[in-house]
Coordinates of C-alpha atoms in Angstrom, one line a residue:
M10 CA -48.1 -50.5 -74.8
A11 CA -45.2 -48.1 -75.5
R12 CA -46.0 -44.8 -76.9
T13 CA -44.4 -44.0 -80.2
P14 CA -41.5 -41.6 -79.7
Q15 CA -42.2 -38.2 -81.4
R16 CA -39.6 -36.3 -83.3
A17 CA -39.5 -32.5 -83.5
M18 CA -40.2 -31.2 -87.0
T19 CA -37.5 -29.0 -88.4
P20 CA -39.0 -25.6 -88.8
M21 CA -38.4 -23.9 -92.1
P22 CA -40.4 -20.7 -91.9
V23 CA -39.3 -19.5 -95.4
L24 CA -38.6 -22.2 -98.0
L25 CA -37.8 -21.9 -101.7
I26 CA -38.4 -25.1 -103.7
Q27 CA -36.3 -24.5 -106.8
D28 CA -36.2 -25.8 -110.3
G29 CA -38.7 -28.7 -110.1
C30 CA -41.3 -29.5 -112.7
V31 CA -44.3 -28.0 -110.9
H32 CA -47.8 -29.3 -111.6
T33 CA -50.1 -26.7 -109.9
A34 CA -53.4 -28.7 -110.4
D35 CA -55.1 -25.3 -110.3
A36 CA -58.1 -24.4 -112.5
R37 CA -55.7 -23.7 -115.4
E38 CA -53.7 -27.0 -114.9
R39 CA -50.6 -24.9 -115.1
V40 CA -47.2 -26.8 -115.6
V41 CA -44.0 -24.9 -115.0
P42 CA -41.1 -27.1 -116.3
R43 CA -38.4 -25.4 -114.2
G44 CA -40.6 -23.9 -111.6
C45 CA -40.2 -22.6 -108.1
V46 CA -42.5 -22.5 -105.1
L47 CA -41.9 -20.0 -102.3
V48 CA -43.4 -21.1 -98.9
V49 CA -43.7 -18.6 -96.1
D50 CA -44.7 -20.1 -92.8
D51 CA -47.5 -22.5 -93.7
R52 CA -48.6 -20.9 -97.0
I53 CA -47.6 -20.7 -100.6
A54 CA -46.4 -17.2 -101.2
A55 CA -45.5 -17.5 -104.9
V56 CA -45.3 -20.1 -107.7
G57 CA -44.0 -19.8 -111.2
T58 CA -40.7 -19.4 -113.1
A59 CA -37.5 -18.6 -111.3
A60 CA -37.9 -14.9 -112.4
E61 CA -41.5 -14.7 -111.2
V62 CA -40.7 -16.3 -107.8
G63 CA -37.4 -14.4 -107.6
T64 CA -39.4 -11.2 -107.5
A65 CA -41.3 -12.5 -104.5
V66 CA -38.1 -13.6 -102.7
A67 CA -36.5 -10.2 -103.3
A68 CA -39.6 -8.5 -101.7
L69 CA -39.2 -10.4 -98.5
P70 CA -38.4 -8.3 -95.4
P71 CA -34.8 -8.7 -94.4
D72 CA -35.7 -10.7 -91.3
R73 CA -37.7 -13.1 -93.3
A74 CA -35.1 -13.3 -96.1
A75 CA -32.6 -14.3 -93.4
E76 CA -34.7 -17.4 -92.7
L77 CA -34.7 -18.6 -96.3
T78 CA -33.9 -22.3 -96.9
V79 CA -33.5 -23.5 -100.5
L80 CA -34.5 -27.0 -101.5
D81 CA -33.1 -28.2 -104.8
A82 CA -36.0 -29.8 -106.7
S83 CA -34.3 -30.0 -110.1
R84 CA -34.7 -33.8 -110.3
T85 CA -38.3 -34.0 -109.1
A86 CA -41.9 -33.4 -110.0
V87 CA -43.6 -31.1 -107.5
L88 CA -47.2 -31.9 -107.0
P89 CA -50.0 -30.8 -104.6
G90 CA -50.5 -33.1 -101.6
F91 CA -52.9 -35.9 -102.4
V92 CA -56.4 -35.7 -100.9
N93 CA -57.8 -39.2 -100.3
A94 CA -61.4 -38.3 -99.6
H95 CA -62.8 -41.9 -99.3
W96 CA -60.7 -44.0 -97.0
H97 CA -61.5 -46.6 -94.3
E98 CA -59.0 -47.3 -91.5
T99 CA -59.4 -51.1 -90.9
F100 CA -55.8 -52.3 -90.2
A101 CA -56.9 -53.8 -86.9
L102 CA -58.5 -56.6 -89.0
R103 CA -55.2 -57.5 -90.6
L104 CA -55.3 -61.0 -89.2
T105 CA -58.9 -62.0 -89.9
G106 CA -59.5 -65.0 -92.2
E107 CA -59.9 -63.1 -95.5
N108 CA -56.6 -61.2 -94.9
G109 CA -53.6 -62.3 -92.9
L110 CA -54.6 -66.0 -92.7
R111 CA -55.1 -66.5 -96.4
A112 CA -53.5 -69.5 -98.1
R113 CA -50.2 -68.8 -99.9
S114 CA -51.7 -69.9 -103.2
D115 CA -54.5 -67.9 -104.8
R116 CA -55.9 -70.8 -106.8
A117 CA -58.9 -71.3 -104.6
D118 CA -59.9 -67.6 -104.5
T119 CA -63.4 -66.7 -105.5
G120 CA -65.3 -63.5 -106.0
G121 CA -66.5 -61.8 -102.8
M122 CA -69.6 -59.9 -101.8
L123 CA -68.8 -57.0 -104.1
S124 CA -68.4 -59.1 -107.3
H125 CA -70.8 -60.2 -110.0
G126 CA -73.1 -57.2 -109.5
G127 CA -72.8 -57.3 -105.7
H128 CA -74.6 -59.0 -102.9
P129 CA -76.1 -56.0 -101.0
H130 CA -77.6 -58.1 -98.2
D131 CA -74.2 -59.5 -97.4
V132 CA -72.6 -56.1 -97.6
S133 CA -75.3 -54.7 -95.3
A134 CA -74.7 -57.5 -92.8
A135 CA -70.9 -57.1 -92.9
F136 CA -71.1 -53.4 -92.5
D137 CA -73.5 -53.7 -89.5
A138 CA -71.3 -56.4 -87.9
S139 CA -68.3 -54.0 -88.2
A140 CA -69.9 -51.1 -86.5
D141 CA -69.1 -52.1 -82.9
L142 CA -65.5 -53.4 -83.5
A143 CA -63.9 -50.0 -82.9
G144 CA -65.2 -50.0 -79.4
L145 CA -63.3 -53.2 -78.7
L146 CA -60.0 -51.5 -79.2
T147 CA -58.3 -50.1 -76.2
P148 CA -57.3 -46.4 -76.6
G149 CA -53.7 -47.4 -76.8
E150 CA -54.4 -50.1 -79.4
A151 CA -56.5 -47.7 -81.4
E152 CA -53.8 -45.1 -81.6
A153 CA -51.0 -47.5 -82.5
V154 CA -53.1 -49.0 -85.3
A155 CA -54.2 -45.6 -86.6
R156 CA -50.6 -44.3 -86.6
Y157 CA -49.4 -47.2 -88.7
S158 CA -52.3 -47.2 -91.1
M159 CA -52.1 -43.4 -91.6
W160 CA -48.3 -43.6 -91.9
T161 CA -48.8 -45.9 -95.0
Q162 CA -51.0 -43.2 -96.5
L163 CA -48.4 -40.5 -95.8
R164 CA -45.7 -42.7 -97.2
C165 CA -47.8 -42.7 -100.5
G166 CA -48.1 -38.9 -100.6
V167 CA -51.5 -38.4 -99.0
T168 CA -51.6 -35.2 -97.0
T169 CA -55.3 -35.1 -96.3
L170 CA -57.5 -38.1 -95.5
G171 CA -61.3 -38.2 -95.6
D172 CA -62.4 -40.9 -93.2
T173 CA -65.6 -42.6 -94.5
G174 CA -66.1 -44.8 -91.4
S175 CA -63.3 -46.8 -89.8
V176 CA -62.8 -49.8 -87.6
N177 CA -61.1 -47.4 -85.2
R178 CA -61.9 -44.6 -82.8
P179 CA -62.2 -41.1 -84.3
E180 CA -60.2 -39.8 -81.4
A181 CA -57.3 -42.2 -82.3
L182 CA -57.4 -41.0 -86.0
A183 CA -57.2 -37.4 -84.8
A184 CA -54.3 -38.2 -82.5
A185 CA -52.5 -40.0 -85.3
A186 CA -53.0 -37.1 -87.6
R187 CA -51.4 -34.7 -85.1
A188 CA -48.5 -37.1 -84.4
L189 CA -47.7 -37.5 -88.1
G190 CA -48.5 -33.9 -89.1
T191 CA -51.1 -34.8 -91.7
R192 CA -54.7 -33.7 -92.1
C193 CA -57.8 -35.9 -91.5
A194 CA -61.5 -35.4 -91.6
V195 CA -62.8 -37.9 -89.0
S196 CA -66.1 -39.8 -88.9
L197 CA -67.8 -42.8 -87.4
W198 CA -68.8 -46.2 -88.9
T199 CA -72.3 -44.9 -88.8
G200 CA -75.5 -47.1 -89.2
D201 CA -78.5 -48.2 -87.2
A202 CA -80.0 -50.9 -89.4
V203 CA -79.4 -54.0 -91.5
C204 CA -81.2 -55.4 -94.5
E205 CA -81.8 -59.1 -94.2
P206 CA -83.1 -61.2 -97.1
G207 CA -86.1 -62.6 -95.2
S208 CA -87.4 -59.3 -93.9
P209 CA -89.6 -56.9 -95.8
V210 CA -88.3 -53.9 -93.8
P211 CA -84.8 -53.0 -92.5
L212 CA -84.1 -54.3 -89.0
R213 CA -83.0 -51.7 -86.5
T214 CA -79.8 -52.7 -84.8
R215 CA -78.8 -49.6 -82.8
D216 CA -80.4 -46.7 -80.9
T217 CA -80.6 -43.9 -83.4
D218 CA -80.4 -41.2 -80.8
A219 CA -77.2 -42.7 -79.4
V220 CA -75.7 -42.8 -82.8
L221 CA -76.5 -39.2 -83.4
A222 CA -75.2 -38.1 -80.0
R223 CA -71.9 -39.9 -80.6
T224 CA -71.7 -38.2 -84.0
E225 CA -72.3 -34.8 -82.4
E226 CA -69.6 -35.6 -79.9
I227 CA -67.1 -36.2 -82.7
V228 CA -68.1 -33.0 -84.3
R229 CA -67.4 -31.1 -81.1
M230 CA -64.1 -32.9 -80.6
A231 CA -62.9 -31.9 -84.1
A232 CA -64.1 -28.3 -83.7
A233 CA -61.9 -28.0 -80.6
D234 CA -58.7 -28.9 -82.5
T235 CA -56.2 -26.1 -82.6
T236 CA -53.7 -27.6 -85.0
G237 CA -55.7 -27.1 -88.2
L238 CA -55.1 -30.8 -89.0
V239 CA -58.4 -32.3 -87.8
R240 CA -62.0 -31.7 -89.0
A241 CA -65.2 -33.7 -88.8
R242 CA -67.2 -35.1 -91.7
P243 CA -70.4 -37.1 -90.7
S244 CA -71.0 -40.3 -92.7
A245 CA -73.4 -43.2 -93.2
V246 CA -71.5 -46.3 -94.0
Y247 CA -74.1 -47.5 -96.6
V248 CA -77.7 -46.5 -97.5
T249 CA -78.8 -50.0 -96.6
N250 CA -77.8 -49.4 -93.0
L251 CA -79.5 -46.1 -92.5
T252 CA -83.0 -45.7 -91.1
D253 CA -85.1 -42.7 -92.1
E254 CA -84.7 -41.3 -88.6
L255 CA -81.0 -41.5 -88.7
G256 CA -80.8 -40.0 -92.2
A257 CA -83.0 -37.0 -91.2
G258 CA -80.9 -36.5 -88.0
L259 CA -77.7 -36.5 -90.0
A260 CA -79.1 -34.0 -92.5
A261 CA -80.1 -31.7 -89.7
L262 CA -76.7 -32.1 -88.0
T263 CA -74.6 -31.4 -91.1
E264 CA -76.7 -28.3 -91.9
R265 CA -76.5 -27.1 -88.3
H266 CA -72.7 -27.4 -88.2
D267 CA -72.2 -26.5 -91.9
L268 CA -70.4 -29.8 -92.6
P269 CA -69.9 -32.1 -95.6
F270 CA -71.5 -35.6 -95.6
V271 CA -70.4 -38.9 -97.2
T272 CA -72.0 -42.3 -97.9
H273 CA -71.9 -45.2 -100.2
V274 CA -74.8 -45.2 -102.6
A275 CA -75.6 -46.7 -106.0
A276 CA -72.5 -48.7 -105.6
L277 CA -73.6 -52.1 -106.9
R278 CA -75.8 -53.2 -109.7
A279 CA -78.0 -55.3 -107.3
E280 CA -78.4 -52.5 -104.8
A281 CA -81.5 -50.8 -106.4
E282 CA -83.6 -53.9 -106.1
V283 CA -82.7 -54.4 -102.5
M284 CA -83.4 -50.8 -101.7
R285 CA -86.8 -50.9 -103.3
H286 CA -87.7 -54.1 -101.4
H287 CA -86.7 -52.8 -98.0
F288 CA -87.3 -49.0 -98.3
G289 CA -89.6 -48.6 -101.3
R290 CA -87.2 -46.5 -103.3
T291 CA -83.6 -46.4 -104.5
G292 CA -80.7 -45.1 -102.4
L293 CA -80.3 -41.8 -104.2
R294 CA -84.0 -41.0 -104.0
R295 CA -83.9 -41.8 -100.3
L296 CA -81.0 -39.4 -99.8
A297 CA -83.0 -36.7 -101.6
D298 CA -86.1 -37.3 -99.5
L299 CA -84.1 -37.2 -96.3
G300 CA -82.4 -33.9 -97.2
L301 CA -79.0 -35.4 -97.7
L302 CA -78.7 -35.0 -101.5
T303 CA -77.2 -31.5 -101.5
E304 CA -73.9 -29.8 -102.3
R305 CA -72.6 -31.2 -99.0
L306 CA -72.8 -34.8 -100.3
M307 CA -69.9 -36.8 -101.5
A308 CA -71.4 -40.0 -103.0
V309 CA -69.1 -42.9 -103.0
H310 CA -69.0 -45.1 -106.1
C311 CA -72.4 -44.0 -107.3
G312 CA -72.3 -45.6 -110.7
F313 CA -75.7 -47.4 -110.9
L314 CA -78.2 -44.7 -111.5
D315 CA -81.3 -44.4 -113.7
D316 CA -81.8 -41.3 -115.8
A317 CA -84.0 -39.5 -113.2
E318 CA -81.4 -40.1 -110.5
R319 CA -78.7 -38.7 -112.8
E320 CA -80.7 -35.5 -113.1
L321 CA -81.3 -35.4 -109.3
L322 CA -77.6 -35.7 -108.7
L323 CA -76.6 -33.2 -111.3
A324 CA -79.1 -30.6 -109.9
S325 CA -77.9 -31.1 -106.3
G326 CA -74.3 -30.0 -106.8
A327 CA -73.1 -33.1 -105.0
S328 CA -69.8 -34.7 -105.9
I329 CA -68.8 -38.3 -106.5
T330 CA -65.6 -40.2 -105.6
V331 CA -64.6 -43.5 -107.3
S332 CA -61.8 -45.9 -106.5
P333 CA -60.7 -47.4 -109.8
A334 CA -57.5 -49.0 -108.6
K335 CA -59.5 -51.1 -106.2
Y336 CA -62.4 -52.2 -108.4
G337 CA -60.4 -54.8 -110.3
C338 CA -59.4 -56.5 -107.1
T339 CA -63.0 -56.9 -105.9
G340 CA -65.0 -57.4 -109.1
E341 CA -66.8 -54.0 -108.9
T342 CA -67.8 -52.6 -112.2
V343 CA -68.6 -49.0 -111.3
L344 CA -66.7 -47.6 -114.3
T345 CA -66.9 -50.4 -116.8
E346 CA -70.5 -51.6 -116.7
T347 CA -72.2 -48.2 -116.8
T348 CA -71.6 -44.9 -118.4
A349 CA -73.0 -42.9 -115.4
I350 CA -69.7 -41.7 -114.0
T351 CA -68.4 -40.6 -117.5
D352 CA -71.7 -39.0 -118.4
L353 CA -72.0 -37.1 -115.1
R354 CA -68.4 -35.9 -115.2
R355 CA -68.9 -34.6 -118.8
A356 CA -72.1 -32.8 -117.5
G357 CA -70.0 -31.0 -114.8
V358 CA -70.3 -33.2 -111.7
A359 CA -67.1 -33.1 -109.7
V360 CA -65.6 -36.6 -109.8
S361 CA -62.6 -37.5 -107.7
V362 CA -60.5 -40.6 -107.2
S363 CA -59.8 -42.3 -103.8
T364 CA -58.4 -45.5 -102.5
D365 CA -61.2 -47.0 -100.4
G366 CA -59.9 -49.2 -97.6
S367 CA -58.6 -52.6 -96.8
P368 CA -56.9 -54.3 -93.8
L369 CA -54.1 -55.0 -96.4
P370 CA -51.9 -52.4 -98.0
H371 CA -53.7 -51.5 -101.1
P372 CA -53.3 -49.3 -104.2
G373 CA -52.5 -45.7 -103.4
M374 CA -53.4 -42.4 -105.0
V375 CA -50.8 -42.7 -107.8
E376 CA -52.3 -46.0 -108.7
A377 CA -55.8 -44.5 -108.5
M378 CA -54.8 -41.8 -110.9
R379 CA -53.4 -44.3 -113.3
A380 CA -56.5 -46.4 -113.2
A381 CA -58.7 -43.4 -113.8
W382 CA -56.6 -42.3 -116.8
H383 CA -56.7 -45.7 -118.4
G384 CA -60.1 -46.8 -117.2
F385 CA -61.9 -43.8 -118.6
A386 CA -60.0 -44.2 -121.8
E387 CA -61.1 -47.8 -122.1
R388 CA -64.7 -47.0 -121.3
T389 CA -65.0 -44.2 -123.9
G390 CA -62.3 -45.2 -126.4
D391 CA -60.8 -41.7 -126.0
P392 CA -57.4 -41.5 -124.3
A393 CA -58.0 -37.8 -123.7
E394 CA -61.2 -38.4 -121.7
V395 CA -59.1 -38.2 -118.6
R396 CA -55.6 -36.9 -119.2
P397 CA -52.8 -37.4 -116.6
S398 CA -53.3 -33.7 -115.5
D399 CA -57.1 -34.4 -115.1
A400 CA -56.2 -37.4 -113.0
L401 CA -54.0 -35.3 -110.8
A402 CA -56.8 -32.8 -110.3
M403 CA -59.1 -35.7 -109.4
A404 CA -56.6 -36.6 -106.6
T405 CA -56.0 -33.1 -105.3
R406 CA -58.1 -30.1 -106.1
I407 CA -61.4 -31.8 -106.8
P408 CA -61.6 -34.0 -103.6
A409 CA -60.5 -31.0 -101.5
H410 CA -63.6 -29.2 -102.9
G411 CA -65.8 -32.2 -102.0
L412 CA -64.4 -32.3 -98.5
R413 CA -65.1 -28.6 -98.3
W414 CA -61.5 -28.2 -97.0
H415 CA -60.6 -24.9 -98.6
G416 CA -57.0 -23.8 -99.2
I417 CA -55.6 -27.2 -100.1
G418 CA -55.4 -29.3 -103.3
S419 CA -53.5 -27.0 -105.6
I420 CA -50.3 -25.1 -105.7
E421 CA -51.3 -21.5 -105.9
P422 CA -50.6 -18.4 -103.7
G423 CA -52.5 -18.3 -100.5
N424 CA -53.1 -22.0 -100.3
L425 CA -51.6 -24.1 -97.5
A426 CA -48.2 -25.5 -98.5
D427 CA -49.2 -29.2 -98.9
L428 CA -46.7 -30.6 -101.4
V429 CA -45.4 -33.9 -102.7
L430 CA -42.0 -34.3 -104.4
V431 CA -41.4 -37.3 -106.6
R432 CA -37.9 -38.1 -107.9
T433 CA -37.7 -38.1 -111.7
D434 CA -34.0 -38.9 -112.3
D435 CA -34.0 -42.6 -113.3
W436 CA -34.4 -44.4 -116.6
R437 CA -38.2 -44.0 -116.6
Y438 CA -37.9 -40.3 -117.1
L439 CA -35.0 -40.2 -119.6
L440 CA -35.9 -37.8 -122.5
Q441 CA -39.5 -37.7 -121.2
P442 CA -40.8 -34.1 -121.2
R443 CA -43.9 -35.1 -119.1
P444 CA -42.8 -36.5 -115.8
L445 CA -46.4 -36.8 -114.5
E446 CA -47.2 -39.1 -117.4
S447 CA -44.2 -41.2 -116.7
L448 CA -45.1 -41.4 -113.0
L449 CA -48.6 -42.7 -113.8
M450 CA -47.4 -45.0 -116.5
L451 CA -44.3 -46.6 -114.9
G452 CA -44.3 -45.3 -111.3
G453 CA -46.2 -45.9 -108.1
S454 CA -46.7 -44.8 -104.5
P455 CA -43.2 -45.9 -103.3
D456 CA -41.7 -43.2 -105.6
V457 CA -42.9 -40.4 -103.3
D458 CA -39.8 -38.9 -101.8
T459 CA -40.7 -35.8 -99.9
V460 CA -44.0 -34.5 -98.4
L461 CA -44.8 -31.2 -96.9
V462 CA -47.9 -30.4 -94.9
G463 CA -48.5 -26.7 -94.1
G464 CA -44.9 -26.0 -95.0
K465 CA -43.4 -28.6 -92.7
V466 CA -41.5 -31.5 -94.1
V467 CA -43.2 -34.6 -92.7
L468 CA -41.5 -37.1 -95.1
R469 CA -38.0 -36.8 -96.4
D470 CA -36.1 -39.4 -98.6
G471 CA -39.2 -41.6 -98.1
R472 CA -38.9 -41.5 -94.3
A473 CA -41.3 -39.9 -91.8
T474 CA -39.6 -37.0 -90.0
N475 CA -42.0 -36.7 -87.0
V476 CA -42.0 -40.3 -85.7
D477 CA -39.7 -43.2 -85.3
E478 CA -40.9 -45.5 -88.0
E479 CA -39.5 -48.7 -86.4
A480 CA -41.5 -47.8 -83.2
V481 CA -44.6 -47.1 -85.3
R482 CA -44.3 -50.6 -86.8
S483 CA -43.5 -52.3 -83.5
D484 CA -46.4 -50.6 -81.7
Y485 CA -48.7 -51.6 -84.5
L486 CA -47.7 -55.3 -84.2
D487 CA -48.1 -55.2 -80.5
A488 CA -51.6 -53.7 -80.8
L489 CA -52.6 -56.1 -83.5
E490 CA -51.5 -59.1 -81.3
S491 CA -53.4 -58.0 -78.3
F492 CA -56.6 -57.0 -80.1
S493 CA -56.6 -60.1 -82.4
S494 CA -56.0 -62.6 -79.6
R495 CA -58.4 -60.9 -77.1
C496 CA -61.3 -60.0 -79.4
L497 CA -61.0 -62.1 -82.6
A498 CA -59.7 -65.4 -81.1
V499 CA -56.8 -65.4 -83.6
D500 CA -53.6 -67.3 -82.9
T501 CA -51.1 -64.5 -83.7
G502 CA -47.9 -66.3 -82.8
P503 CA -46.5 -67.7 -86.1
L504 CA -47.5 -64.7 -88.2
L505 CA -46.3 -62.0 -85.8
R506 CA -43.0 -63.8 -85.1
Q507 CA -42.2 -63.6 -88.8
A508 CA -43.5 -60.0 -89.0
R509 CA -41.3 -58.9 -86.1
R510 CA -38.1 -59.9 -87.9
R511 CA -36.2 -56.7 -88.6
P512 CA -36.7 -55.7 -92.2
A513 CA -33.6 -55.8 -94.5
P514 CA -32.0 -52.4 -95.1
R515 CA -33.6 -50.6 -98.0
R516 CA -31.6 -50.2 -101.1
D517 CA -31.0 -46.6 -102.1
R518 CA -33.7 -46.0 -104.8
R519 CA -31.4 -43.4 -106.4
A520 CA -28.6 -45.8 -107.1
G521 CA -28.0 -46.5 -110.7

């Protein structure tokens, strides 16, 4: 399999982003209508009005001032890079029956295992069956799939990914992050048990010590990274797939290495009954008993809690992430059936938004922000419950805190220069003094124009600067064909012949 050609990033050691509408997403939610951002090397040196940043520019030493490049941002909104802290890389499964081989018509579609309150036994079985799939990918296939999948996230403005268990190798995710120039906290699809309807106890499906050893291996791999782009975040794919021994081992591991931890818990209405049947207590109580309910925890979905569990969560300092743009597609009711997320957010729990994962391209962080803005308003009847600026913080600063990845998520001096520029010069923004509101109302992920990670431009005019996008696409299709035919017994011919047709030239999005 051909290795995707790399492109050298154009170094811009001193960059002035000038005259954009800057949304800092800092604790003050500052907005500077004609703002400037000065980037020196990989850090934000100054942000504010032209006069404020001009003072910082004037103070540069002559040798640094000679390196200055100016980027005209007068027709853009300048945002912090999006932090997608709950994401699964599953693009190797693109051609399985529920995805690429679907009928053209949707008239026969029915709700899946997450709908109508959920079917936790089915979810537990599906998650357990997926745990070994990453090992079937060759290293070359894994990297090609990871590059394409992570490129789709970069194309949507995501500068930092929080892997929450993927059907891919963590080493491949790390390699793809380095190739694209983006950040990623890597993990494993971690579990050692399954809950089956006919069994009174969970059935062990893997050697717990082997799972913990593999997790420790990934932690060491990430710790050896010298680029600053890769970290580790241990996970458990679902509380139904976690024995007490594995949970206790993960608690000890995350404390020993001072790492965050993530798992799906209280995600479905029917989950609590299944957990009581197989484990004698609900998922959040189990996490507390195992030592995993701490400030390190990011609880995924976590909407179905009783009053005592809400108090436990609030006291722990843990954070929550929700994926509101995905729920309507799957029948999940985390935000609409229960007030838990709204109540906990009002009480001070850090609630972020994320995309979740799918083998199909799915709603991005812009769509997640819009769904949070509108979803919380519908739940509470208050359109100011989550304002657009709140939604931006839920996609940047707040998930960065939950990942324990300091120095990202907001535009303020000293932070790493992870930035997203969105063009605001078409009809959607005419006479609109709030470009962020227009983006969330009428825009979407394809509107992302320019992305910087650590001061380096990794996306310009909607195109990746580090890699040949046609090669990324071609390598992905090759990997998908070889993996699907070898491991999934899928006839890939007709679908991939059509997919390999060269796409039509893109119309200039700035044309009138």
